[in-house]
Coordinates of C-alpha atoms in Angstrom, one line a residue:
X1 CA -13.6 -23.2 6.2
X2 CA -10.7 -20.8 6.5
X3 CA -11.1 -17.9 3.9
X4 CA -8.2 -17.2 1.3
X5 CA -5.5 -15.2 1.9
X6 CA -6.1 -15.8 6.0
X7 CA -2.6 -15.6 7.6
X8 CA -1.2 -18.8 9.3
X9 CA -1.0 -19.3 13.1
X10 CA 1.9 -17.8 14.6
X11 CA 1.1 -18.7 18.2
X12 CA 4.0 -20.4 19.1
X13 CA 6.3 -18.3 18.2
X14 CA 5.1 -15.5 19.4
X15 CA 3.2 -16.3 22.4
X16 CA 4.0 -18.0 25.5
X17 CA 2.2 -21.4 26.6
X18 CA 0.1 -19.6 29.0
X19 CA -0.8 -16.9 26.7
X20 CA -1.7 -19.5 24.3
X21 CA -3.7 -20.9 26.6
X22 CA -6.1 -18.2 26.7
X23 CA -7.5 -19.1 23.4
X24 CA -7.4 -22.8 23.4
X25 CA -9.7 -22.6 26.9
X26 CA -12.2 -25.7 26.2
X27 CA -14.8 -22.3 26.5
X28 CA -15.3 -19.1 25.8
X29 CA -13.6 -17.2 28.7
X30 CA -16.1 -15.1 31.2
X31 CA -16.5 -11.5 30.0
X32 CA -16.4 -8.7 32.1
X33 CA -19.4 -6.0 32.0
X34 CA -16.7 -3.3 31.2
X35 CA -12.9 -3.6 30.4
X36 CA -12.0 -2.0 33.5
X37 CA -13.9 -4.8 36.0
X38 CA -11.6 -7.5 36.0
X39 CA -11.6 -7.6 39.7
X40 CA -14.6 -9.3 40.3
X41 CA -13.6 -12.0 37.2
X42 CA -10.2 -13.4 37.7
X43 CA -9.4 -15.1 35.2
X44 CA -5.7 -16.9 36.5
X45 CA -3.0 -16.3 34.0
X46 CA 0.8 -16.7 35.1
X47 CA 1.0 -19.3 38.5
X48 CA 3.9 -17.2 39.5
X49 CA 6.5 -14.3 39.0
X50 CA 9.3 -16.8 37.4
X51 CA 6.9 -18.4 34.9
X52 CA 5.9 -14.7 34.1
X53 CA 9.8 -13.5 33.5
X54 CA 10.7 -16.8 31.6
X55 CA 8.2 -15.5 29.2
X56 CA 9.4 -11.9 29.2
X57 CA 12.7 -13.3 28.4
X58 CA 11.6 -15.7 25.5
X59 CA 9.9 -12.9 23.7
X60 CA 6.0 -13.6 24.1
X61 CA 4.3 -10.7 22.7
X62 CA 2.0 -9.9 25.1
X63 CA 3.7 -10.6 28.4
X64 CA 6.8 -8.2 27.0
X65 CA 4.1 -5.4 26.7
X66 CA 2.9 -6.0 30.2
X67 CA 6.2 -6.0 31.4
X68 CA 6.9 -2.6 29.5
X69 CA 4.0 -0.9 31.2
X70 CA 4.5 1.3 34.2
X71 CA 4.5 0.1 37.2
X72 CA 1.1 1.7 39.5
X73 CA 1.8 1.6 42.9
X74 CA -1.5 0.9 44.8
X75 CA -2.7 2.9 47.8
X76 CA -2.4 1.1 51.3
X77 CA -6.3 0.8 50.9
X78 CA -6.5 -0.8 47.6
X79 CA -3.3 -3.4 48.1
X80 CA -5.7 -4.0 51.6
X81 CA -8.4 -5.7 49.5
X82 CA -5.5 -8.0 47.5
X83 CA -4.3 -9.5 50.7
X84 CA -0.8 -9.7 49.8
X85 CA 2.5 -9.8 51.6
X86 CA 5.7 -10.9 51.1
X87 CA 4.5 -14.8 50.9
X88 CA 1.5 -14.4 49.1
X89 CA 3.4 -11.6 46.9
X90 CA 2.0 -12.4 43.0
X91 CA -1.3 -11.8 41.1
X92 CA -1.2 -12.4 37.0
X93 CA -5.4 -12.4 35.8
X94 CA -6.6 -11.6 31.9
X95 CA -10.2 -10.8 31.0
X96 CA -12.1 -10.3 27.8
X97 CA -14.6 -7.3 26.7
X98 CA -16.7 -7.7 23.4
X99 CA -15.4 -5.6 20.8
X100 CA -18.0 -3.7 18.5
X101 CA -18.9 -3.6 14.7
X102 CA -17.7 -1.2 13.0
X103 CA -19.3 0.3 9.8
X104 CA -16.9 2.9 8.2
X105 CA -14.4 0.4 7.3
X106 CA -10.7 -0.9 8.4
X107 CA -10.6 -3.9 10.7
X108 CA -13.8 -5.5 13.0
X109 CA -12.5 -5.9 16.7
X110 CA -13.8 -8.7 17.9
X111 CA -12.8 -8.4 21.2
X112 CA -10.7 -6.5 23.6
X113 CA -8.1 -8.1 26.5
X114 CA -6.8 -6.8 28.9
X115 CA -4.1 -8.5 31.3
X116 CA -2.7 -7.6 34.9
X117 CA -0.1 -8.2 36.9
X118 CA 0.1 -7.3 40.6
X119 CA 3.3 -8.0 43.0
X120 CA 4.4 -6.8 46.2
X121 CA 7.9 -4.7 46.4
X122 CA 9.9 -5.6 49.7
X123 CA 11.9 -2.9 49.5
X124 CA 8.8 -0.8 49.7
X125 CA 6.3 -2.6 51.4
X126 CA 3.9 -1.9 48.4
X127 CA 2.3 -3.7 46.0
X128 CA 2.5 -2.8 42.3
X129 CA 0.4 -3.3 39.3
X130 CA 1.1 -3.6 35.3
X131 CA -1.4 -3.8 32.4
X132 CA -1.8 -4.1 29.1
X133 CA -5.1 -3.8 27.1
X134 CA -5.4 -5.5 23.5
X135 CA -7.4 -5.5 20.5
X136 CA -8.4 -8.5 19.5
X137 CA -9.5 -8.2 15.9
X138 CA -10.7 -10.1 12.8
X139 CA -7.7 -11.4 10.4
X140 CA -9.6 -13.8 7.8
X141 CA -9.0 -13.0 4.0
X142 CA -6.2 -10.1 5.3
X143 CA -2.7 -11.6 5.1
X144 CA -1.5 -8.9 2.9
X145 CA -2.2 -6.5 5.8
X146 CA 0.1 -7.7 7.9
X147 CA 4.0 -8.1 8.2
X148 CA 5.8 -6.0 5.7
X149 CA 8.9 -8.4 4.3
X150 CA 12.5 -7.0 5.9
X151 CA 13.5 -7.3 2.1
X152 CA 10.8 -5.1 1.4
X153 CA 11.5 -2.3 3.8
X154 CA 12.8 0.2 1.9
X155 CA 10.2 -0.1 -1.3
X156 CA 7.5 0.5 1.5
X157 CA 9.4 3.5 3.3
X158 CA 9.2 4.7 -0.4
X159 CA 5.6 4.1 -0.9
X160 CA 4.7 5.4 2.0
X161 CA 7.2 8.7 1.6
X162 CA 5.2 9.3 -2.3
X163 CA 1.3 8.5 -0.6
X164 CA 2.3 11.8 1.8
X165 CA 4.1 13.6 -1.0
X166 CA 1.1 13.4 -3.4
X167 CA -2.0 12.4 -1.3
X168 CA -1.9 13.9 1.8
X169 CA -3.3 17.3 0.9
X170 CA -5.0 18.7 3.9
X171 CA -1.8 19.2 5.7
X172 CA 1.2 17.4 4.2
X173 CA 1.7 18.9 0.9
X174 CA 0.5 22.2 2.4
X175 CA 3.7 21.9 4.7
X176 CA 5.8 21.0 2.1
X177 CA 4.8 23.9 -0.2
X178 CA 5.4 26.4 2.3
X179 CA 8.3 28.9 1.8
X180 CA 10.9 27.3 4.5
X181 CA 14.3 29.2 4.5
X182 CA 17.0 27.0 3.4
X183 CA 20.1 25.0 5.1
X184 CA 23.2 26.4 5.1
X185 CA 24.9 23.3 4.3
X186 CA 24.1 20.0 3.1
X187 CA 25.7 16.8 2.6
X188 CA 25.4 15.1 -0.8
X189 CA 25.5 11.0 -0.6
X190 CA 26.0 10.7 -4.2
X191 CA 25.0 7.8 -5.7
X192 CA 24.0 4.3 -4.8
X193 CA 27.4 2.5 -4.1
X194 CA 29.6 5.5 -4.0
X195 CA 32.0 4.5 -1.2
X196 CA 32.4 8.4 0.8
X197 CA 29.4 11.5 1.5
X198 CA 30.5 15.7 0.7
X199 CA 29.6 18.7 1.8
X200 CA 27.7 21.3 -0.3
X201 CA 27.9 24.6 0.9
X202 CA 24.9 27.5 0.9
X203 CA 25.5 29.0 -2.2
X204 CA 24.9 26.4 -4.4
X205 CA 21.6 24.4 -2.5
X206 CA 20.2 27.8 -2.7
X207 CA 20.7 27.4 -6.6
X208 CA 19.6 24.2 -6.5
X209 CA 16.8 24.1 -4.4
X210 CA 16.9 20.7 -4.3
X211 CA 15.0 18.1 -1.6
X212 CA 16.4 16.9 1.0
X213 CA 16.4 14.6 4.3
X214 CA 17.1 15.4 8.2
X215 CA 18.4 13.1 10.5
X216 CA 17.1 12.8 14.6
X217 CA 20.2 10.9 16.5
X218 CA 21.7 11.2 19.7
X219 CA 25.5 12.0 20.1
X220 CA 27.3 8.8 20.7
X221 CA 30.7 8.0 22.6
X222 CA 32.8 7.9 21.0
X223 CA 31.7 11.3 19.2
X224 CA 32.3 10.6 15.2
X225 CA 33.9 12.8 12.9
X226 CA 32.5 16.3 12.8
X227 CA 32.2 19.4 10.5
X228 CA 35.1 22.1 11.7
X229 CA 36.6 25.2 10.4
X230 CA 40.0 22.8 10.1
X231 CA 38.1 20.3 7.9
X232 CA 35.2 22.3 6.4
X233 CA 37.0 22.3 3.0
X234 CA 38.1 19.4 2.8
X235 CA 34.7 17.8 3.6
X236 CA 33.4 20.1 0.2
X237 CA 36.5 18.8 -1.8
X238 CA 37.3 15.1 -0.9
X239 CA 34.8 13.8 1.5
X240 CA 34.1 11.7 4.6
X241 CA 34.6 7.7 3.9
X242 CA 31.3 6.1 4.8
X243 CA 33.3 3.6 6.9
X244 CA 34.6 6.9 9.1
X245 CA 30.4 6.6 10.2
X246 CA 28.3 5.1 13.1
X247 CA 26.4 2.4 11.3
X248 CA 23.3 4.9 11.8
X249 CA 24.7 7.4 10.1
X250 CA 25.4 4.5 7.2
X251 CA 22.0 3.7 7.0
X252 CA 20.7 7.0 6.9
X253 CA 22.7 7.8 3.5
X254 CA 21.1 4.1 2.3
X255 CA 17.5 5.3 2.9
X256 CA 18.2 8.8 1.2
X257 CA 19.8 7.1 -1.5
X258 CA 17.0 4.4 -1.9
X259 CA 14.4 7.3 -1.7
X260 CA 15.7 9.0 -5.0
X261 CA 16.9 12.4 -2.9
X262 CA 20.8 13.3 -3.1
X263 CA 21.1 15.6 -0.4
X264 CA 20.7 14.8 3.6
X265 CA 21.1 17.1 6.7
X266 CA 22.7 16.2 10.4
X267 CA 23.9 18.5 12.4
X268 CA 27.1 17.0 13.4
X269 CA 28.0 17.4 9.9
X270 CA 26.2 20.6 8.6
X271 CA 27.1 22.7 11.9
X272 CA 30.5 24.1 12.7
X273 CA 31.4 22.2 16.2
X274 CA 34.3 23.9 17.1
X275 CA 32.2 27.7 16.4
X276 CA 29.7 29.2 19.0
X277 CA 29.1 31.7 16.4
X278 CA 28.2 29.4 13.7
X279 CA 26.0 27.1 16.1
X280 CA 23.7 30.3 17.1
X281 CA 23.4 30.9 13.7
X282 CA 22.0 27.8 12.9
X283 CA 20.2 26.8 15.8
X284 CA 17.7 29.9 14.6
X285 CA 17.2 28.5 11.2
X286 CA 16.2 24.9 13.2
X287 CA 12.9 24.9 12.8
X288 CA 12.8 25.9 9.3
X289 CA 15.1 23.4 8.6
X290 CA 13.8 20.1 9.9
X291 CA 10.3 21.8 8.9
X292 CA 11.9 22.1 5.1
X293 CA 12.8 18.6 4.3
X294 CA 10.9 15.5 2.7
X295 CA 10.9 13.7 6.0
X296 CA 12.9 13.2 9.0
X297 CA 14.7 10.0 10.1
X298 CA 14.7 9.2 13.9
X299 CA 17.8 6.9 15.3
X300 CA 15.3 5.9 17.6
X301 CA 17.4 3.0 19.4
X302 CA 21.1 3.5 17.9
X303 CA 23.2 3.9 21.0
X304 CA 26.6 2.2 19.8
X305 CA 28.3 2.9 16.9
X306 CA 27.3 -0.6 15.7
X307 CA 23.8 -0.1 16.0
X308 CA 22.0 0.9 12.7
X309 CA 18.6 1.8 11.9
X310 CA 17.2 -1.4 10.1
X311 CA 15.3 -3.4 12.3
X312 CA 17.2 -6.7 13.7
X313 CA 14.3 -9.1 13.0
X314 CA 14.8 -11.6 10.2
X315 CA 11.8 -12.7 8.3
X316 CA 10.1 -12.8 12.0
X317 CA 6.4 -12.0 12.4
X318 CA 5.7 -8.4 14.7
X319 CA 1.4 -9.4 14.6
X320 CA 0.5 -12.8 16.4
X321 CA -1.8 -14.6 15.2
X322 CA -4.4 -17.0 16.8
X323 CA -7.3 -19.4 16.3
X324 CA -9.4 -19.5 19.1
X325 CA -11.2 -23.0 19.7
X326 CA -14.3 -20.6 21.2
X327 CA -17.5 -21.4 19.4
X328 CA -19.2 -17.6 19.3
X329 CA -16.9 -16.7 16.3
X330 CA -19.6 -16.4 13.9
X331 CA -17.4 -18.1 11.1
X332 CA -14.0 -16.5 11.6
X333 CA -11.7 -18.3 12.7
X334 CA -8.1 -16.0 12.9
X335 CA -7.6 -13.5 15.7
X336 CA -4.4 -10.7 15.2
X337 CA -2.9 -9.2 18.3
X338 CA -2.9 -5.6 18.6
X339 CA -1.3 -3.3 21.8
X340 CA -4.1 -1.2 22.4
X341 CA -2.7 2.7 21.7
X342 CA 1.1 1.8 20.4
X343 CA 2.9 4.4 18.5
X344 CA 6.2 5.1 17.7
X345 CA 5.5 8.8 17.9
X346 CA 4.5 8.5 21.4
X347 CA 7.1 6.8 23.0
X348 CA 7.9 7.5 26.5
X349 CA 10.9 8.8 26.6
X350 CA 12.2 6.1 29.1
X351 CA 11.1 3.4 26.2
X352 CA 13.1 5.0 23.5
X353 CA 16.4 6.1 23.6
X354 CA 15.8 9.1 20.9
X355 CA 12.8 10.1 23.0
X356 CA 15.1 11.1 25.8
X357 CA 17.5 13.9 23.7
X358 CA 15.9 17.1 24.3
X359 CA 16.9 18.8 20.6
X360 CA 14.7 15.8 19.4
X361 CA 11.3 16.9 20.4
X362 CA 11.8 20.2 18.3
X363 CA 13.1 18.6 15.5
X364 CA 10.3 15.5 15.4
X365 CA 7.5 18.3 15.8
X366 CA 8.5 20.5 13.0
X367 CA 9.5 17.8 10.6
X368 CA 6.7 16.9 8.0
X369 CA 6.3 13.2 8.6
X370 CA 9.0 11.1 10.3
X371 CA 10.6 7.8 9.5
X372 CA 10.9 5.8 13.3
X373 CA 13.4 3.3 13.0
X374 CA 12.4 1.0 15.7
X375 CA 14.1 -2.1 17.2
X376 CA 11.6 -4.3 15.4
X377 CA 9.6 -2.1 12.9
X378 CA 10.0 1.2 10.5
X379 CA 7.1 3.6 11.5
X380 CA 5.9 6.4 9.6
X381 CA 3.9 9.7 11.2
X382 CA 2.8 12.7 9.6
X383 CA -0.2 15.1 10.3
X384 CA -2.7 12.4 8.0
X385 CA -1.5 9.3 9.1
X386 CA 0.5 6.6 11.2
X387 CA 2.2 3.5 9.6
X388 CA 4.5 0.4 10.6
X389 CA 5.8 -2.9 9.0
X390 CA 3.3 -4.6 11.1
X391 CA 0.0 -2.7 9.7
X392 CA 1.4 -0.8 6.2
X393 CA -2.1 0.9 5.5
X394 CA -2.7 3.7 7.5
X395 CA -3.8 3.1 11.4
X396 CA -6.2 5.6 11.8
X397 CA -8.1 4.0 9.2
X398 CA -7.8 0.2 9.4
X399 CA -8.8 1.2 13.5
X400 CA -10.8 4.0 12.9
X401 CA -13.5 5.6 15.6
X402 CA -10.9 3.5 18.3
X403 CA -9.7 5.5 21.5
X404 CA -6.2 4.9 20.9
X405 CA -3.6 7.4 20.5
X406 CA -2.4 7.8 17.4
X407 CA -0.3 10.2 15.8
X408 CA 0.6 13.0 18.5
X409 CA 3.1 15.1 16.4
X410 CA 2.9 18.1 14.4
X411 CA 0.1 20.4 16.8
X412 CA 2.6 23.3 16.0
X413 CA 3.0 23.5 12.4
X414 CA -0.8 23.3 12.1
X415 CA -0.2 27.1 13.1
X416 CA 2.8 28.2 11.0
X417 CA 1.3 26.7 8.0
X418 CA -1.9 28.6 6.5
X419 CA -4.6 26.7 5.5
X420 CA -3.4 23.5 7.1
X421 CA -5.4 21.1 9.0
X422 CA -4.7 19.4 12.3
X423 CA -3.7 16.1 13.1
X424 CA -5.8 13.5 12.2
X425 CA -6.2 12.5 16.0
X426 CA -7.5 15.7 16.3
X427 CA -9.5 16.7 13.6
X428 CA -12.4 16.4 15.2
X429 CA -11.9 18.0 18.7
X430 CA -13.1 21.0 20.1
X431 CA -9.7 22.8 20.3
X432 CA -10.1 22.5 16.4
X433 CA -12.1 25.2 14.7
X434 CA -12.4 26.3 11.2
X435 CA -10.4 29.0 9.9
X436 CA -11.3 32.5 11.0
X437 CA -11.9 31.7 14.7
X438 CA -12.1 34.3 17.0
X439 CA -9.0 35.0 18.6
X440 CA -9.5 34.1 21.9
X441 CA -10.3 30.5 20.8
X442 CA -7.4 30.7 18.8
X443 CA -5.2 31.8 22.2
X444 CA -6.7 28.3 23.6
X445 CA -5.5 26.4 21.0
X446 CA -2.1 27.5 20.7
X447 CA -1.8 27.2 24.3
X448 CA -2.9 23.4 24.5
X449 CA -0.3 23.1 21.6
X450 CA 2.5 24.6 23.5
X451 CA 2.0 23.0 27.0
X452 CA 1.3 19.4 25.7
X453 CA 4.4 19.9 23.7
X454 CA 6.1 21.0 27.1
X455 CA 5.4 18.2 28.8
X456 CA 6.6 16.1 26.3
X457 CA 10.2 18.1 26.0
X458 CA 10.5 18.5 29.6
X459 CA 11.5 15.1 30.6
X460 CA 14.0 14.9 28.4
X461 CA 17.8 15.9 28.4
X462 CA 20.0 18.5 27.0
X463 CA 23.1 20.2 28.0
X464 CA 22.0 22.3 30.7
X465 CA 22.7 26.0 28.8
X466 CA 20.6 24.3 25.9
X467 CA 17.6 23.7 27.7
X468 CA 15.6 26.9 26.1
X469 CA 17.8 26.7 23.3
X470 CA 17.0 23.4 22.0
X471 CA 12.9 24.9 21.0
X472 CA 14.2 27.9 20.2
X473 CA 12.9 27.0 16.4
X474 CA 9.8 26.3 17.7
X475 CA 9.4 29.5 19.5
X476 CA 10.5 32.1 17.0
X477 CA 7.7 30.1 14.6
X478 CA 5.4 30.8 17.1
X479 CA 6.1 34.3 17.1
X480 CA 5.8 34.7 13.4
X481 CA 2.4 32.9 13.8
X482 CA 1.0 35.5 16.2
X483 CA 2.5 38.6 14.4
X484 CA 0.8 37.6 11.2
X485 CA -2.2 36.2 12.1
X486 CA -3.4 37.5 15.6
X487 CA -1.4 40.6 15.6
X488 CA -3.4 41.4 18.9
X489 CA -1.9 38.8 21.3
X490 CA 0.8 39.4 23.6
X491 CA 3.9 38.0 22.1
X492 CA 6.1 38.2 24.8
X493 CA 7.8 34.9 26.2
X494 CA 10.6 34.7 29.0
X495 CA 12.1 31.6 30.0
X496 CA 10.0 29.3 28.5
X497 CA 6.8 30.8 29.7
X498 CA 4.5 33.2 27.3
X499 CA 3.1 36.5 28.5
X500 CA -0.1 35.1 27.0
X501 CA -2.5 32.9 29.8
X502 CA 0.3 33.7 32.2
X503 CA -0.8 32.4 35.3
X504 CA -2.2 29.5 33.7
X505 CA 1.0 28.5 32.8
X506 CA 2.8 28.9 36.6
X507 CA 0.4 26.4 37.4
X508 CA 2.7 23.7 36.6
X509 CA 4.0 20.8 39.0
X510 CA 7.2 18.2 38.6
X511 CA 7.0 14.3 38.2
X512 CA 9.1 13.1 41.2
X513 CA 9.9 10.4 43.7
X514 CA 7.4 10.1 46.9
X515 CA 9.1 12.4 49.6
X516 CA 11.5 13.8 46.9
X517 CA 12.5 17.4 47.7
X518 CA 12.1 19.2 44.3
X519 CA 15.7 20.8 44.8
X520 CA 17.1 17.8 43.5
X521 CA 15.7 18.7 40.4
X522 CA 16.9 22.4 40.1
X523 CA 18.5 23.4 36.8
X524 CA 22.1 24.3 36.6
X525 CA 23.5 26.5 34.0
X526 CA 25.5 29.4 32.8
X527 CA 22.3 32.0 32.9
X528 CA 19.5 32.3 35.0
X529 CA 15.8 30.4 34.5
X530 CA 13.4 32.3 37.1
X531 CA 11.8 30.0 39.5
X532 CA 8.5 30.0 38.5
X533 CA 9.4 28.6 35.3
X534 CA 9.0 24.8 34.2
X535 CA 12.4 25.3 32.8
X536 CA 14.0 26.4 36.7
X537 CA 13.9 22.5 37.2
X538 CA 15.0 19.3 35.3
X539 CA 12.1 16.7 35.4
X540 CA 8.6 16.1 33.7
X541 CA 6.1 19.0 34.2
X542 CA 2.6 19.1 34.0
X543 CA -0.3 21.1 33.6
X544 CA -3.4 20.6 35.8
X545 CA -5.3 22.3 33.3
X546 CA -4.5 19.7 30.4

């Protein structure tokens, strides 16, 4: 008997046949002692590389995640034991681990799946290997968790926007309420179904002290119209025709609009291009800025000047959802689909095109919470919580106690903002102390903040003589941290390296190619980076320490 309000099947639309096959077996499939065993219980999933790409190509959900994964190249001594070569040159297996009970509420997992893919490069001579791990959990009598309507997008970006408004009180409302300095410029979008945006200048937001919105894009080519000393007047008195925007930037004045806030910030528009001055000036103010607003918008995908923010889908399901013929499912009957540890805030930046804009990183770690507008989903992330279209209650409690990474951002504004707490990911870690640590525990914690945050920003791209620029924000906030609340900590900081745990941070190391030289990678600019900073080199850094 299937419970009320259980969501239909959606297997064959969202899964390939061999996927589907994995819960139509005439039993229940073999389960491995530990998730990570699957070698010794193969479990055959794709015959062959071509049946694997044809389902890549037709959208099954959990071959397209596989196929997203890094590649891991195995060492001769591992590929050894596979036996493969360039006839035998394809391995796709699955296997099942029990999930657990779980008695603080959310969702049951009933089980977890992982499944593999190993295949020999030619041009290498290695073999490779790709996997994806799943959550298998309990669905009956919880339709209305899943699959947020695309006509209902906007009334749940607003819901979710008022929850971490009003509710979120151990760091979101704090943030809010802090004393940000204000923009120079912002532009008004008027009312729903006014055809063209303006430009309100300093003096009057400062006499308004009015709400606004920030905007995360990347420049596109061709670049749009921009704010210069020729048109700055112009864009006060008359305007900029919405038509004259990339479609992102379009959307962007919608949501504002639909969220009851007149006023919006992007820097192409609020930024003098055509002034070095002007640009200086602002890019101090950045962090206050982004760290001011209601919420931040990310592009995260808009490339073109055609591609928007909305997600394409159209009334298509983003959870799969299955009915397993096994008999141990102790009444239940649906299964949903989960990607084990998917966030939009932790994107790599080769999976997200937003990810990959240096200036980004600053802007997504200082905002309060931030909208993701994803190729298939909206997600929402703030220091208390992590939402999408596909789950619209809050992810760290419908999963809770799950080792999954959720919610990476805002580790730095936990610092500038008294009396805030830290992410909910992190809440209970033992970097996190109560207030009134000692200080030296407190020089820990900032310094986990800062390299993790490094290590996210480094990989990314900026105009070379913006590289230290571009979390400048970040850094003067840091510096206002230590002078008012651990007044004895060195302060200095040269090149994107702290005088505090100095040789701790020199310790650092450069993500490239086997047999790469590392001056491929050296930074060119105007000024000079010292060598023994992470900044000397362009590439992902990392910290053997972390």
């Amino acid at each position: 008997m299937v419970l009320e309000n259980t969501p239909p099947s959606n297997a064959e639309t969202m899964l390939c046949s061999t996927c589907q096959g994995i819960f139509t077996r005439s039993q229940y499939p073999l389960v491995a002692d530990t998730i990570d065993d699957y070698t010794d219980e193969k479990i055959a999933h794709h015959p062959n590389q071509e049946s694997f790409r044809q389902a890549v190509v037709d959208g099954c959900y959990i071959c397209t995640a596989v196929n997203a994964d890094e590649p891991y190249i195995l060492s001769d001594k591992e590929a050894a034991r596979l036996d493969m070569s360039p006839e035998n040159n394809w391995g796709s297996i699955f296997c099942m681990d029990y999930g657990h009970n779980n008695d603080t509420g959310g969702f049951h997992v009933a089980y977890k799946l992982l499944v593999c893919i190993e295949y020999y490069l030619e041009e290498t001579l290695k073999v490779a290997r790709k996997y994806s791990r799943f959550f298998l959990i309990l669905a009956d009598g919880r339709m209305s968790d899943f699959h947020v309507p695309t006509n209902d997008s906007l009334v749940q970006i607003r819901k979710w926007m008022t929850t971490c408004c009003e509710q979120h009180q151990r760091g979101c409302v704090k943030s809010r309420n802090y004393q940000w300095s204000r923009p120079s410029r912002l532009i008004d979008v008027g009312p729903p179904g006014q055809h063209f945006i303006t430009l309100e200048l300093d003096e009057r937001i400062t006499e308004l002290n009015a709400p606004y919105i920030t905007m995360s894009h990347r420049w596109l080519t061709p670049q749009p119209p921009v704010l210069k000393r020729d048109n700055i007047e112009s864009m006060r008195r008359d305007g900029i025709s919405l038509l004259a925007l990339p479609q992102s930037f379009q959307d962007a004045v919608s949501i504002t609009r639909h969220m009851g806030i007149r006023y919006l910030w992007i820097d192409s528009f609020c930024i003098l291009q055509d002034s070095e001055e002007d640009f200086h000036t602002e890019a101090e103010h950045m962090g206050h800025i982004y760290a001011g607003g209601v919420f931040n918008i990310v592009a995260s995908d808009s490339d073109t000047w055609k591609t928007g923010l909305f997600p394409s889908r159209i009334n298509k399901d983003l959870v799969p959802i299955v009915y397993p013929s096994w008999v141990e499912m102790d009444g239940y009957q649906a299964l949903a689909i989960r990607k084990y540890s998917s966030d939009a805030s932790d994107s790599p930046p080769s999976k997200s095109l937003a990810f990959g804009r240096g200036w980004i990183h600053q802007e997504i770690h200082l905002a309060p919470s931030n909208l993701f507008c994803t190729k298939n989903q909206f997600w929402w992330t703030c220091l208390e919580g992590s939402y999408c279209e596909a789950y619209s209650s809050d992810l760290n409690a419908i999963f809770p106690d799950l080792d999954a990474t959720l919610n990476q951002l805002g580790f730095i504004r936990t610092l500038i903002v008294p009396g805030t707490e830290p992410p909910s990911r992190f809440r209970y870690q033992s970097v996190w102390l109560p207030q009134g640590e000692d200080q030296s525990i407190a020089a820990r914690r900032f310094m986990y903040m800062w390299l993790k945050l490094v290590e996210k920003y480094s990989g990314a791209t900026t105009k070379p003589d913006d590289k230290l620029v571009a979390i400048g924000g970040i850094v003067e906030l840091c510096r206002k941290w230590m002078r008012q609340t651990q007044p004895s900590l060195e302060i200095g900081y040269y090149s994107g390296v702290w005088q505090l745990d100095l040789l701790e941070q020199l310790d650092w190391s450069i993500d490239r190619k086997y047999g790469e030289q590392i001056f491929h990678h050296r930074w060119k600019g105007t000024y000079t980076i010292p060598t023994w900073s992470w900044a000397s080199v362009n590439g992902s850094a990392f910290w053997r320490c972390l």
